[in-house]
PDB file of C-alpha atoms in Angstrom:
ATOM      1  CA  UNK L   1      18.400 -66.141 -22.697  1.00  0.00           C
ATOM      2  CA  UNK L   2      20.873 -68.805 -20.879  1.00  0.00           C
ATOM      3  CA  UNK L   3      19.101 -70.791 -19.032  1.00  0.00           C
ATOM      4  CA  UNK L   4      19.818 -73.600 -16.265  1.00  0.00           C
ATOM      5  CA  UNK L   5      21.919 -75.915 -18.403  1.00  0.00           C
ATOM      6  CA  UNK L   6      24.175 -72.962 -20.192  1.00  0.00           C
ATOM      7  CA  UNK L   7      24.716 -71.648 -16.876  1.00  0.00           C
ATOM      8  CA  UNK L   8      25.450 -75.157 -15.573  1.00  0.00           C
ATOM      9  CA  UNK L   9      27.829 -76.072 -18.229  1.00  0.00           C
ATOM     10  CA  UNK L  10      29.683 -72.948 -17.823  1.00  0.00           C
ATOM     11  CA  UNK L  11      30.227 -73.469 -14.033  1.00  0.00           C
ATOM     12  CA  UNK L  12      31.805 -76.684 -14.842  1.00  0.00           C
ATOM     13  CA  UNK L  13      34.200 -75.569 -17.122  1.00  0.00           C
ATOM     14  CA  UNK L  14      35.092 -72.611 -14.859  1.00  0.00           C
ATOM     15  CA  UNK L  15      35.526 -75.122 -11.883  1.00  0.00           C
ATOM     16  CA  UNK L  16      38.174 -76.979 -13.806  1.00  0.00           C
ATOM     17  CA  UNK L  17      39.874 -73.807 -15.003  1.00  0.00           C
ATOM     18  CA  UNK L  18      40.141 -70.985 -12.431  1.00  0.00           C
ATOM     19  CA  UNK L  19      39.183 -72.551  -9.029  1.00  0.00           C
ATOM     20  CA  UNK L  20      42.724 -71.802  -7.047  1.00  0.00           C
ATOM     21  CA  UNK L  21      43.207 -68.845  -9.799  1.00  0.00           C
ATOM     22  CA  UNK L  22      44.418 -65.303  -7.908  1.00  0.00           C
ATOM     23  CA  UNK L  23      42.635 -62.077  -9.506  1.00  0.00           C
ATOM     24  CA  UNK L  24      45.512 -59.875 -10.026  1.00  0.00           C
ATOM     25  CA  UNK L  25      43.780 -56.771 -11.771  1.00  0.00           C
ATOM     26  CA  UNK L  26      40.537 -55.975 -13.207  1.00  0.00           C
ATOM     27  CA  UNK L  27      39.633 -53.857 -16.418  1.00  0.00           C
ATOM     28  CA  UNK L  28      35.839 -52.259 -16.220  1.00  0.00           C
ATOM     29  CA  UNK L  29      34.308 -51.163 -19.461  1.00  0.00           C
ATOM     30  CA  UNK L  30      32.711 -47.948 -20.366  1.00  0.00           C
ATOM     31  CA  UNK L  31      29.458 -48.847 -21.194  1.00  0.00           C
ATOM     32  CA  UNK L  32      27.027 -49.671 -17.671  1.00  0.00           C
ATOM     33  CA  UNK L  33      25.366 -52.984 -17.396  1.00  0.00           C
ATOM     34  CA  UNK L  34      21.893 -53.322 -15.944  1.00  0.00           C
ATOM     35  CA  UNK L  35      23.280 -52.989 -12.410  1.00  0.00           C
ATOM     36  CA  UNK L  36      26.402 -49.998 -12.558  1.00  0.00           C
ATOM     37  CA  UNK L  37      29.204 -52.154 -10.904  1.00  0.00           C
ATOM     38  CA  UNK L  38      30.514 -50.314  -7.962  1.00  0.00           C
ATOM     39  CA  UNK L  39      33.881 -48.513  -7.949  1.00  0.00           C
ATOM     40  CA  UNK L  40      35.317 -50.295  -5.249  1.00  0.00           C
ATOM     41  CA  UNK L  41      34.481 -53.662  -7.326  1.00  0.00           C
ATOM     42  CA  UNK L  42      38.101 -54.019  -8.795  1.00  0.00           C
ATOM     43  CA  UNK L  43      40.318 -52.963  -5.485  1.00  0.00           C
ATOM     44  CA  UNK L  44      38.144 -55.377  -3.138  1.00  0.00           C
ATOM     45  CA  UNK L  45      38.554 -58.500  -5.134  1.00  0.00           C
ATOM     46  CA  UNK L  46      42.287 -57.809  -6.388  1.00  0.00           C
ATOM     47  CA  UNK L  47      44.422 -60.483  -4.528  1.00  0.00           C
ATOM     48  CA  UNK L  48      41.933 -62.723  -3.967  1.00  0.00           C
ATOM     49  CA  UNK L  49      41.668 -66.120  -4.939  1.00  0.00           C
ATOM     50  CA  UNK L  50      38.891 -68.081  -6.824  1.00  0.00           C
ATOM     51  CA  UNK L  51      37.872 -70.780  -4.300  1.00  0.00           C
ATOM     52  CA  UNK L  52      34.685 -72.520  -5.529  1.00  0.00           C
ATOM     53  CA  UNK L  53      32.408 -72.121  -8.236  1.00  0.00           C
ATOM     54  CA  UNK L  54      28.698 -72.532  -7.620  1.00  0.00           C
ATOM     55  CA  UNK L  55      25.310 -72.031  -9.247  1.00  0.00           C
ATOM     56  CA  UNK L  56      21.578 -70.993  -7.617  1.00  0.00           C
ATOM     57  CA  UNK L  57      18.898 -71.255 -10.271  1.00  0.00           C
ATOM     58  CA  UNK L  58      20.599 -69.387 -13.494  1.00  0.00           C
ATOM     59  CA  UNK L  59      22.881 -67.109 -11.055  1.00  0.00           C
ATOM     60  CA  UNK L  60      26.482 -68.233 -11.040  1.00  0.00           C
ATOM     61  CA  UNK L  61      28.133 -67.640  -7.516  1.00  0.00           C
ATOM     62  CA  UNK L  62      32.284 -67.074  -7.971  1.00  0.00           C
ATOM     63  CA  UNK L  63      32.995 -67.979  -4.391  1.00  0.00           C
ATOM     64  CA  UNK L  64      36.242 -65.946  -3.126  1.00  0.00           C
ATOM     65  CA  UNK L  65      38.289 -66.584   0.172  1.00  0.00           C
ATOM     66  CA  UNK L  66      37.555 -64.149   2.458  1.00  0.00           C
ATOM     67  CA  UNK L  67      33.857 -62.945   3.012  1.00  0.00           C
ATOM     68  CA  UNK L  68      32.967 -62.218  -0.390  1.00  0.00           C
ATOM     69  CA  UNK L  69      31.487 -63.982  -3.715  1.00  0.00           C
ATOM     70  CA  UNK L  70      30.802 -62.489  -7.167  1.00  0.00           C
ATOM     71  CA  UNK L  71      27.340 -62.547  -8.203  1.00  0.00           C
ATOM     72  CA  UNK L  72      26.914 -63.288 -12.279  1.00  0.00           C
ATOM     73  CA  UNK L  73      23.678 -63.648 -14.293  1.00  0.00           C
ATOM     74  CA  UNK L  74      24.410 -63.713 -17.874  1.00  0.00           C
ATOM     75  CA  UNK L  75      21.184 -61.869 -18.591  1.00  0.00           C
ATOM     76  CA  UNK L  76      20.035 -62.110 -22.202  1.00  0.00           C
ATOM     77  CA  UNK L  77      23.363 -62.122 -24.423  1.00  0.00           C
ATOM     78  CA  UNK L  78      25.893 -62.787 -21.689  1.00  0.00           C
ATOM     79  CA  UNK L  79      29.181 -65.008 -21.744  1.00  0.00           C
ATOM     80  CA  UNK L  80      31.655 -65.661 -19.333  1.00  0.00           C
ATOM     81  CA  UNK L  81      34.834 -66.913 -21.165  1.00  0.00           C
ATOM     82  CA  UNK L  82      38.285 -67.962 -20.314  1.00  0.00           C
ATOM     83  CA  UNK L  83      40.844 -66.505 -22.546  1.00  0.00           C
ATOM     84  CA  UNK L  84      44.360 -67.520 -22.745  1.00  0.00           C
ATOM     85  CA  UNK L  85      46.786 -66.681 -26.027  1.00  0.00           C
ATOM     86  CA  UNK L  86      45.345 -69.490 -27.881  1.00  0.00           C
ATOM     87  CA  UNK L  87      41.655 -68.511 -27.478  1.00  0.00           C
ATOM     88  CA  UNK L  88      39.561 -67.461 -30.659  1.00  0.00           C
ATOM     89  CA  UNK L  89      37.926 -64.641 -29.705  1.00  0.00           C
ATOM     90  CA  UNK L  90      36.643 -63.758 -33.432  1.00  0.00           C
ATOM     91  CA  UNK L  91      33.291 -64.625 -32.207  1.00  0.00           C
ATOM     92  CA  UNK L  92      32.967 -61.988 -29.877  1.00  0.00           C
ATOM     93  CA  UNK L  93      32.978 -58.157 -30.365  1.00  0.00           C
ATOM     94  CA  UNK L  94      35.484 -56.647 -28.150  1.00  0.00           C
ATOM     95  CA  UNK L  95      33.157 -53.711 -27.636  1.00  0.00           C
ATOM     96  CA  UNK L  96      31.014 -55.426 -25.452  1.00  0.00           C
ATOM     97  CA  UNK L  97      33.801 -56.636 -23.469  1.00  0.00           C
ATOM     98  CA  UNK L  98      32.476 -55.160 -20.062  1.00  0.00           C
ATOM     99  CA  UNK L  99      34.222 -56.554 -17.257  1.00  0.00           C
ATOM    100  CA  UNK L 100      37.771 -58.329 -17.318  1.00  0.00           C
ATOM    101  CA  UNK L 101      39.533 -60.106 -14.254  1.00  0.00           C
ATOM    102  CA  UNK L 102      43.097 -61.236 -15.049  1.00  0.00           C
ATOM    103  CA  UNK L 103      44.198 -63.729 -13.008  1.00  0.00           C
ATOM    104  CA  UNK L 104      47.599 -65.044 -11.891  1.00  0.00           C
ATOM    105  CA  UNK L 105      48.422 -67.459 -14.647  1.00  0.00           C
ATOM    106  CA  UNK L 106      47.596 -65.200 -17.114  1.00  0.00           C
ATOM    107  CA  UNK L 107      44.362 -66.026 -18.515  1.00  0.00           C
ATOM    108  CA  UNK L 108      41.355 -63.337 -18.533  1.00  0.00           C
ATOM    109  CA  UNK L 109      38.031 -64.247 -17.436  1.00  0.00           C
ATOM    110  CA  UNK L 110      35.827 -62.122 -19.753  1.00  0.00           C
ATOM    111  CA  UNK L 111      32.302 -61.218 -19.135  1.00  0.00           C
ATOM    112  CA  UNK L 112      30.964 -59.736 -23.016  1.00  0.00           C
ATOM    113  CA  UNK L 113      27.155 -58.883 -22.963  1.00  0.00           C
ATOM    114  CA  UNK L 114      26.047 -57.176 -26.394  1.00  0.00           C
ATOM    115  CA  UNK L 115      22.532 -56.360 -24.748  1.00  0.00           C
ATOM    116  CA  UNK L 116      23.992 -55.163 -21.301  1.00  0.00           C
ATOM    117  CA  UNK L 117      21.272 -57.131 -19.231  1.00  0.00           C
ATOM    118  CA  UNK L 118      23.938 -58.912 -17.425  1.00  0.00           C
ATOM    119  CA  UNK L 119      24.667 -58.496 -13.778  1.00  0.00           C
ATOM    120  CA  UNK L 120      27.942 -58.981 -11.988  1.00  0.00           C
ATOM    121  CA  UNK L 121      27.957 -57.938  -8.445  1.00  0.00           C
ATOM    122  CA  UNK L 122      30.381 -58.136  -5.545  1.00  0.00           C
ATOM    123  CA  UNK L 123      28.270 -59.443  -2.374  1.00  0.00           C
ATOM    124  CA  UNK L 124      29.144 -60.428   1.379  1.00  0.00           C
ATOM    125  CA  UNK L 125      28.943 -64.400   1.979  1.00  0.00           C
ATOM    126  CA  UNK L 126      26.862 -64.208   4.710  1.00  0.00           C
ATOM    127  CA  UNK L 127      24.217 -61.558   2.730  1.00  0.00           C
ATOM    128  CA  UNK L 128      23.578 -64.170   0.070  1.00  0.00           C
ATOM    129  CA  UNK L 129      20.887 -66.201   1.022  1.00  0.00           C
ATOM    130  CA  UNK L 130      18.544 -62.486   1.790  1.00  0.00           C
ATOM    131  CA  UNK L 131      19.755 -61.144  -1.308  1.00  0.00           C
ATOM    132  CA  UNK L 132      16.591 -60.001  -3.431  1.00  0.00           C
ATOM    133  CA  UNK L 133      17.553 -61.856  -6.468  1.00  0.00           C
ATOM    134  CA  UNK L 134      17.987 -65.177  -4.767  1.00  0.00           C
ATOM    135  CA  UNK L 135      15.461 -64.866  -2.338  1.00  0.00           C
ATOM    136  CA  UNK L 136      12.303 -66.798  -2.766  1.00  0.00           C
ATOM    137  CA  UNK L 137      13.258 -69.259  -5.422  1.00  0.00           C
ATOM    138  CA  UNK L 138      12.158 -72.714  -5.692  1.00  0.00           C
ATOM    139  CA  UNK L 139      13.959 -76.320  -5.179  1.00  0.00           C
ATOM    140  CA  UNK L 140      16.854 -76.775  -7.840  1.00  0.00           C
ATOM    141  CA  UNK L 141      15.346 -79.310 -10.427  1.00  0.00           C
ATOM    142  CA  UNK L 142      18.260 -81.418 -10.108  1.00  0.00           C
ATOM    143  CA  UNK L 143      18.006 -81.645  -6.480  1.00  0.00           C
ATOM    144  CA  UNK L 144      16.101 -84.453  -4.150  1.00  0.00           C
ATOM    145  CA  UNK L 145      13.780 -81.677  -3.142  1.00  0.00           C
ATOM    146  CA  UNK L 146      12.102 -81.392  -6.393  1.00  0.00           C
ATOM    147  CA  UNK L 147       9.931 -84.540  -6.871  1.00  0.00           C
ATOM    148  CA  UNK L 148       6.355 -85.023  -8.043  1.00  0.00           C
ATOM    149  CA  UNK L 149       4.628 -84.948  -4.716  1.00  0.00           C
ATOM    150  CA  UNK L 150       6.427 -81.571  -4.647  1.00  0.00           C
ATOM    151  CA  UNK L 151       5.396 -80.588  -8.176  1.00  0.00           C
ATOM    152  CA  UNK L 152       1.513 -81.565  -7.763  1.00  0.00           C
ATOM    153  CA  UNK L 153       1.179 -79.696  -4.296  1.00  0.00           C
ATOM    154  CA  UNK L 154       2.200 -76.395  -5.911  1.00  0.00           C
ATOM    155  CA  UNK L 155      -0.206 -77.333  -9.047  1.00  0.00           C
ATOM    156  CA  UNK L 156      -3.264 -78.405  -6.698  1.00  0.00           C
ATOM    157  CA  UNK L 157      -5.974 -75.673  -7.277  1.00  0.00           C
ATOM    158  CA  UNK L 158      -3.730 -73.539  -9.686  1.00  0.00           C
ATOM    159  CA  UNK L 159      -5.480 -71.979 -12.673  1.00  0.00           C
ATOM    160  CA  UNK L 160      -2.586 -70.969 -14.395  1.00  0.00           C
ATOM    161  CA  UNK L 161      -1.249 -72.677 -17.340  1.00  0.00           C
ATOM    162  CA  UNK L 162       1.151 -75.788 -16.791  1.00  0.00           C
ATOM    163  CA  UNK L 163       4.251 -74.096 -18.696  1.00  0.00           C
ATOM    164  CA  UNK L 164       3.996 -70.853 -16.855  1.00  0.00           C
ATOM    165  CA  UNK L 165       4.208 -72.989 -13.490  1.00  0.00           C
ATOM    166  CA  UNK L 166       7.081 -74.673 -14.353  1.00  0.00           C
ATOM    167  CA  UNK L 167       8.901 -71.693 -16.057  1.00  0.00           C
ATOM    168  CA  UNK L 168       7.812 -69.839 -12.449  1.00  0.00           C
ATOM    169  CA  UNK L 169      11.434 -69.643 -10.498  1.00  0.00           C
ATOM    170  CA  UNK L 170       9.109 -69.498  -7.356  1.00  0.00           C
ATOM    171  CA  UNK L 171       8.413 -73.115  -7.724  1.00  0.00           C
ATOM    172  CA  UNK L 172      11.071 -74.419  -9.573  1.00  0.00           C
ATOM    173  CA  UNK L 173      14.424 -72.570  -9.831  1.00  0.00           C
ATOM    174  CA  UNK L 174      16.220 -72.367 -13.360  1.00  0.00           C
ATOM    175  CA  UNK L 175      13.478 -73.817 -16.072  1.00  0.00           C
ATOM    176  CA  UNK L 176      13.399 -71.650 -18.679  1.00  0.00           C
ATOM    177  CA  UNK L 177      11.207 -71.297 -22.154  1.00  0.00           C
ATOM    178  CA  UNK L 178      13.188 -74.137 -24.101  1.00  0.00           C
ATOM    179  CA  UNK L 179      13.396 -76.656 -22.033  1.00  0.00           C
ATOM    180  CA  UNK L 180      10.124 -76.322 -20.643  1.00  0.00           C
ATOM    181  CA  UNK L 181       8.704 -76.655 -24.094  1.00  0.00           C
ATOM    182  CA  UNK L 182      10.771 -79.829 -24.451  1.00  0.00           C
ATOM    183  CA  UNK L 183       9.971 -81.119 -20.933  1.00  0.00           C
ATOM    184  CA  UNK L 184       5.862 -80.571 -21.771  1.00  0.00           C
ATOM    185  CA  UNK L 185       6.686 -82.688 -25.216  1.00  0.00           C
ATOM    186  CA  UNK L 186       8.476 -85.473 -23.654  1.00  0.00           C
ATOM    187  CA  UNK L 187       5.707 -85.574 -21.108  1.00  0.00           C
ATOM    188  CA  UNK L 188       2.646 -85.323 -23.559  1.00  0.00           C
ATOM    189  CA  UNK L 189       1.042 -82.289 -22.113  1.00  0.00           C
ATOM    190  CA  UNK L 190      -0.072 -79.134 -23.747  1.00  0.00           C
ATOM    191  CA  UNK L 191       1.843 -76.160 -22.630  1.00  0.00           C
ATOM    192  CA  UNK L 192      -1.765 -74.459 -21.988  1.00  0.00           C
ATOM    193  CA  UNK L 193      -3.284 -77.279 -20.069  1.00  0.00           C
ATOM    194  CA  UNK L 194      -4.490 -75.545 -16.269  1.00  0.00           C
ATOM    195  CA  UNK L 195      -1.768 -76.645 -13.607  1.00  0.00           C
ATOM    196  CA  UNK L 196      -4.706 -77.165 -11.376  1.00  0.00           C
ATOM    197  CA  UNK L 197      -6.487 -79.680 -13.513  1.00  0.00           C
ATOM    198  CA  UNK L 198      -3.287 -82.232 -14.791  1.00  0.00           C
ATOM    199  CA  UNK L 199      -4.093 -85.908 -13.572  1.00  0.00           C
ATOM    200  CA  UNK L 200      -1.201 -87.282 -10.986  1.00  0.00           C
ATOM    201  CA  UNK L 201       0.248 -89.483 -13.909  1.00  0.00           C
ATOM    202  CA  UNK L 202       0.771 -86.390 -16.086  1.00  0.00           C
ATOM    203  CA  UNK L 203       2.104 -84.367 -13.134  1.00  0.00           C
ATOM    204  CA  UNK L 204       4.904 -87.481 -12.427  1.00  0.00           C
ATOM    205  CA  UNK L 205       5.627 -87.215 -16.072  1.00  0.00           C
ATOM    206  CA  UNK L 206       6.397 -83.936 -16.137  1.00  0.00           C
ATOM    207  CA  UNK L 207       8.727 -84.109 -12.783  1.00  0.00           C
ATOM    208  CA  UNK L 208      10.450 -87.375 -14.454  1.00  0.00           C
ATOM    209  CA  UNK L 209      11.298 -85.022 -17.767  1.00  0.00           C
ATOM    210  CA  UNK L 210      12.339 -82.096 -16.114  1.00  0.00           C
ATOM    211  CA  UNK L 211      15.901 -83.208 -14.984  1.00  0.00           C
ATOM    212  CA  UNK L 212      16.137 -85.880 -17.754  1.00  0.00           C
ATOM    213  CA  UNK L 213      16.176 -82.821 -20.335  1.00  0.00           C
ATOM    214  CA  UNK L 214      18.129 -80.522 -18.317  1.00  0.00           C
ATOM    215  CA  UNK L 215      21.004 -83.065 -17.825  1.00  0.00           C
ATOM    216  CA  UNK L 216      20.914 -83.970 -20.966  1.00  0.00           C
ATOM    217  CA  UNK L 217      21.269 -80.868 -21.736  1.00  0.00           C
ATOM    218  CA  UNK L 218      23.651 -79.867 -19.720  1.00  0.00           C
ATOM    219  CA  UNK L 219      25.685 -82.889 -21.348  1.00  0.00           C
ATOM    220  CA  UNK L 220      25.927 -80.851 -24.552  1.00  0.00           C
ATOM    221  CA  UNK L 221      26.718 -77.777 -23.000  1.00  0.00           C
ATOM    222  CA  UNK L 222      22.987 -76.466 -23.446  1.00  0.00           C
ATOM    223  CA  UNK L 223      21.408 -74.421 -26.652  1.00  0.00           C
ATOM    224  CA  UNK L 224      22.908 -72.171 -29.022  1.00  0.00           C
ATOM    225  CA  UNK L 225      20.788 -70.144 -31.469  1.00  0.00           C
ATOM    226  CA  UNK L 226      22.584 -66.925 -31.891  1.00  0.00           C
ATOM    227  CA  UNK L 227      24.998 -66.053 -29.525  1.00  0.00           C
ATOM    228  CA  UNK L 228      25.508 -67.847 -26.550  1.00  0.00           C
ATOM    229  CA  UNK L 229      28.889 -69.420 -26.127  1.00  0.00           C
ATOM    230  CA  UNK L 230      30.163 -71.650 -22.996  1.00  0.00           C
ATOM    231  CA  UNK L 231      33.113 -70.698 -21.143  1.00  0.00           C
ATOM    232  CA  UNK L 232      35.681 -71.959 -23.461  1.00  0.00           C
ATOM    233  CA  UNK L 233      33.618 -70.023 -26.538  1.00  0.00           C
ATOM    234  CA  UNK L 234      32.015 -72.957 -28.328  1.00  0.00           C
ATOM    235  CA  UNK L 235      28.168 -73.051 -28.966  1.00  0.00           C
ATOM    236  CA  UNK L 236      25.987 -75.601 -27.460  1.00  0.00           C
ATOM    237  CA  UNK L 237      25.024 -78.784 -28.969  1.00  0.00           C
ATOM    238  CA  UNK L 238      21.389 -79.262 -27.566  1.00  0.00           C
ATOM    239  CA  UNK L 239      19.883 -77.811 -30.408  1.00  0.00           C
ATOM    240  CA  UNK L 240      20.112 -81.108 -32.158  1.00  0.00           C
ATOM    241  CA  UNK L 241      18.319 -82.680 -29.817  1.00  0.00           C
ATOM    242  CA  UNK L 242      15.211 -79.971 -29.673  1.00  0.00           C
ATOM    243  CA  UNK L 243      11.715 -82.107 -30.861  1.00  0.00           C
ATOM    244  CA  UNK L 244       9.602 -78.935 -31.146  1.00  0.00           C
ATOM    245  CA  UNK L 245      11.038 -75.527 -29.645  1.00  0.00           C
ATOM    246  CA  UNK L 246      12.074 -73.528 -32.611  1.00  0.00           C
ATOM    247  CA  UNK L 247      10.140 -75.846 -35.106  1.00  0.00           C
ATOM    248  CA  UNK L 248       6.517 -74.241 -35.960  1.00  0.00           C
ATOM    249  CA  UNK L 249       5.386 -75.661 -39.509  1.00  0.00           C
ATOM    250  CA  UNK L 250       8.040 -78.286 -39.308  1.00  0.00           C
ATOM    251  CA  UNK L 251       6.868 -82.307 -38.875  1.00  0.00           C
ATOM    252  CA  UNK L 252       6.792 -83.791 -35.280  1.00  0.00           C
ATOM    253  CA  UNK L 253       9.513 -86.102 -35.439  1.00  0.00           C
ATOM    254  CA  UNK L 254       7.462 -88.854 -33.616  1.00  0.00           C
ATOM    255  CA  UNK L 255       3.856 -88.379 -35.875  1.00  0.00           C
ATOM    256  CA  UNK L 256       4.626 -86.151 -38.389  1.00  0.00           C
ATOM    257  CA  UNK L 257       1.772 -83.551 -37.524  1.00  0.00           C
ATOM    258  CA  UNK L 258       2.936 -80.222 -37.959  1.00  0.00           C
ATOM    259  CA  UNK L 259       4.244 -78.555 -34.670  1.00  0.00           C
ATOM    260  CA  UNK L 260       2.172 -75.555 -33.676  1.00  0.00           C
ATOM    261  CA  UNK L 261       3.546 -72.066 -31.767  1.00  0.00           C
ATOM    262  CA  UNK L 262       1.234 -70.605 -29.277  1.00  0.00           C
ATOM    263  CA  UNK L 263       1.469 -67.801 -26.896  1.00  0.00           C
ATOM    264  CA  UNK L 264       1.496 -68.738 -23.464  1.00  0.00           C
ATOM    265  CA  UNK L 265       1.997 -65.820 -20.782  1.00  0.00           C
ATOM    266  CA  UNK L 266       3.175 -63.650 -23.543  1.00  0.00           C
ATOM    267  CA  UNK L 267       6.437 -66.360 -24.600  1.00  0.00           C
ATOM    268  CA  UNK L 268       6.340 -68.486 -27.758  1.00  0.00           C
ATOM    269  CA  UNK L 269       5.191 -72.584 -26.409  1.00  0.00           C
ATOM    270  CA  UNK L 270       5.788 -74.914 -29.218  1.00  0.00           C
ATOM    271  CA  UNK L 271       3.987 -78.590 -29.119  1.00  0.00           C
ATOM    272  CA  UNK L 272       2.608 -81.230 -31.047  1.00  0.00           C
ATOM    273  CA  UNK L 273      -1.305 -81.241 -31.181  1.00  0.00           C
ATOM    274  CA  UNK L 274      -1.291 -84.931 -31.712  1.00  0.00           C
ATOM    275  CA  UNK L 275       1.614 -86.078 -29.073  1.00  0.00           C
ATOM    276  CA  UNK L 276       0.446 -83.368 -26.752  1.00  0.00           C
ATOM    277  CA  UNK L 277      -2.900 -83.871 -24.831  1.00  0.00           C
TER     278      UNK L 277
END
């Protein structure tokens, strides 16, 4: 599933390529997404200009002129690509092109999602803060609102595993399974540790490495294992930087101990038993 770095990388590319462009037409595929696209979706956005590309947690927000925004979630396998005449679409199965936005410069902005768990939804801007998908989200991990004091307050007295805590979208928005494993490795904390029993210095390290890991991943366009591609059709390059995620049985780069895999909250969690305590 695309996490915050993949979505933020996508936002930055779209901001450069489609802001200021006008939607002149749409095409909606036959197969429904998790949330069905409304019948007035195409007519309502036709002729509207894309003024800004925002992000909240793992959601993209295409801000249109007028009163509406388009909310996009990539789901498990979605992508949103800008396709011009030179775009290489060989990595994409056209059968899974569910929504196509035709822009005034001839570019097509295409939402492709093989597993169809994604969301593309038209929302009135003033309703955005109260939207079910966004209401109750924690602070952005790259914002000043997220720091060690905040994380310590969230962890205090909690019996939940620390990995589950930092993946709880109500605690901090956008941290997913890949980057939670990498953060805890860098912080030297096992994913199974109870959040409420962490020492202050451990919480400080976790709060420090969350934005560091995420920014590093954003700079490398995120992580690709199978089918994730950014808006220009390129795979993410952060997979080459992974220290523990997906490396069960392989040697730790730091100490040569075998990386282990344990289920935490029904998710695969990778760690080094020597480097993480």
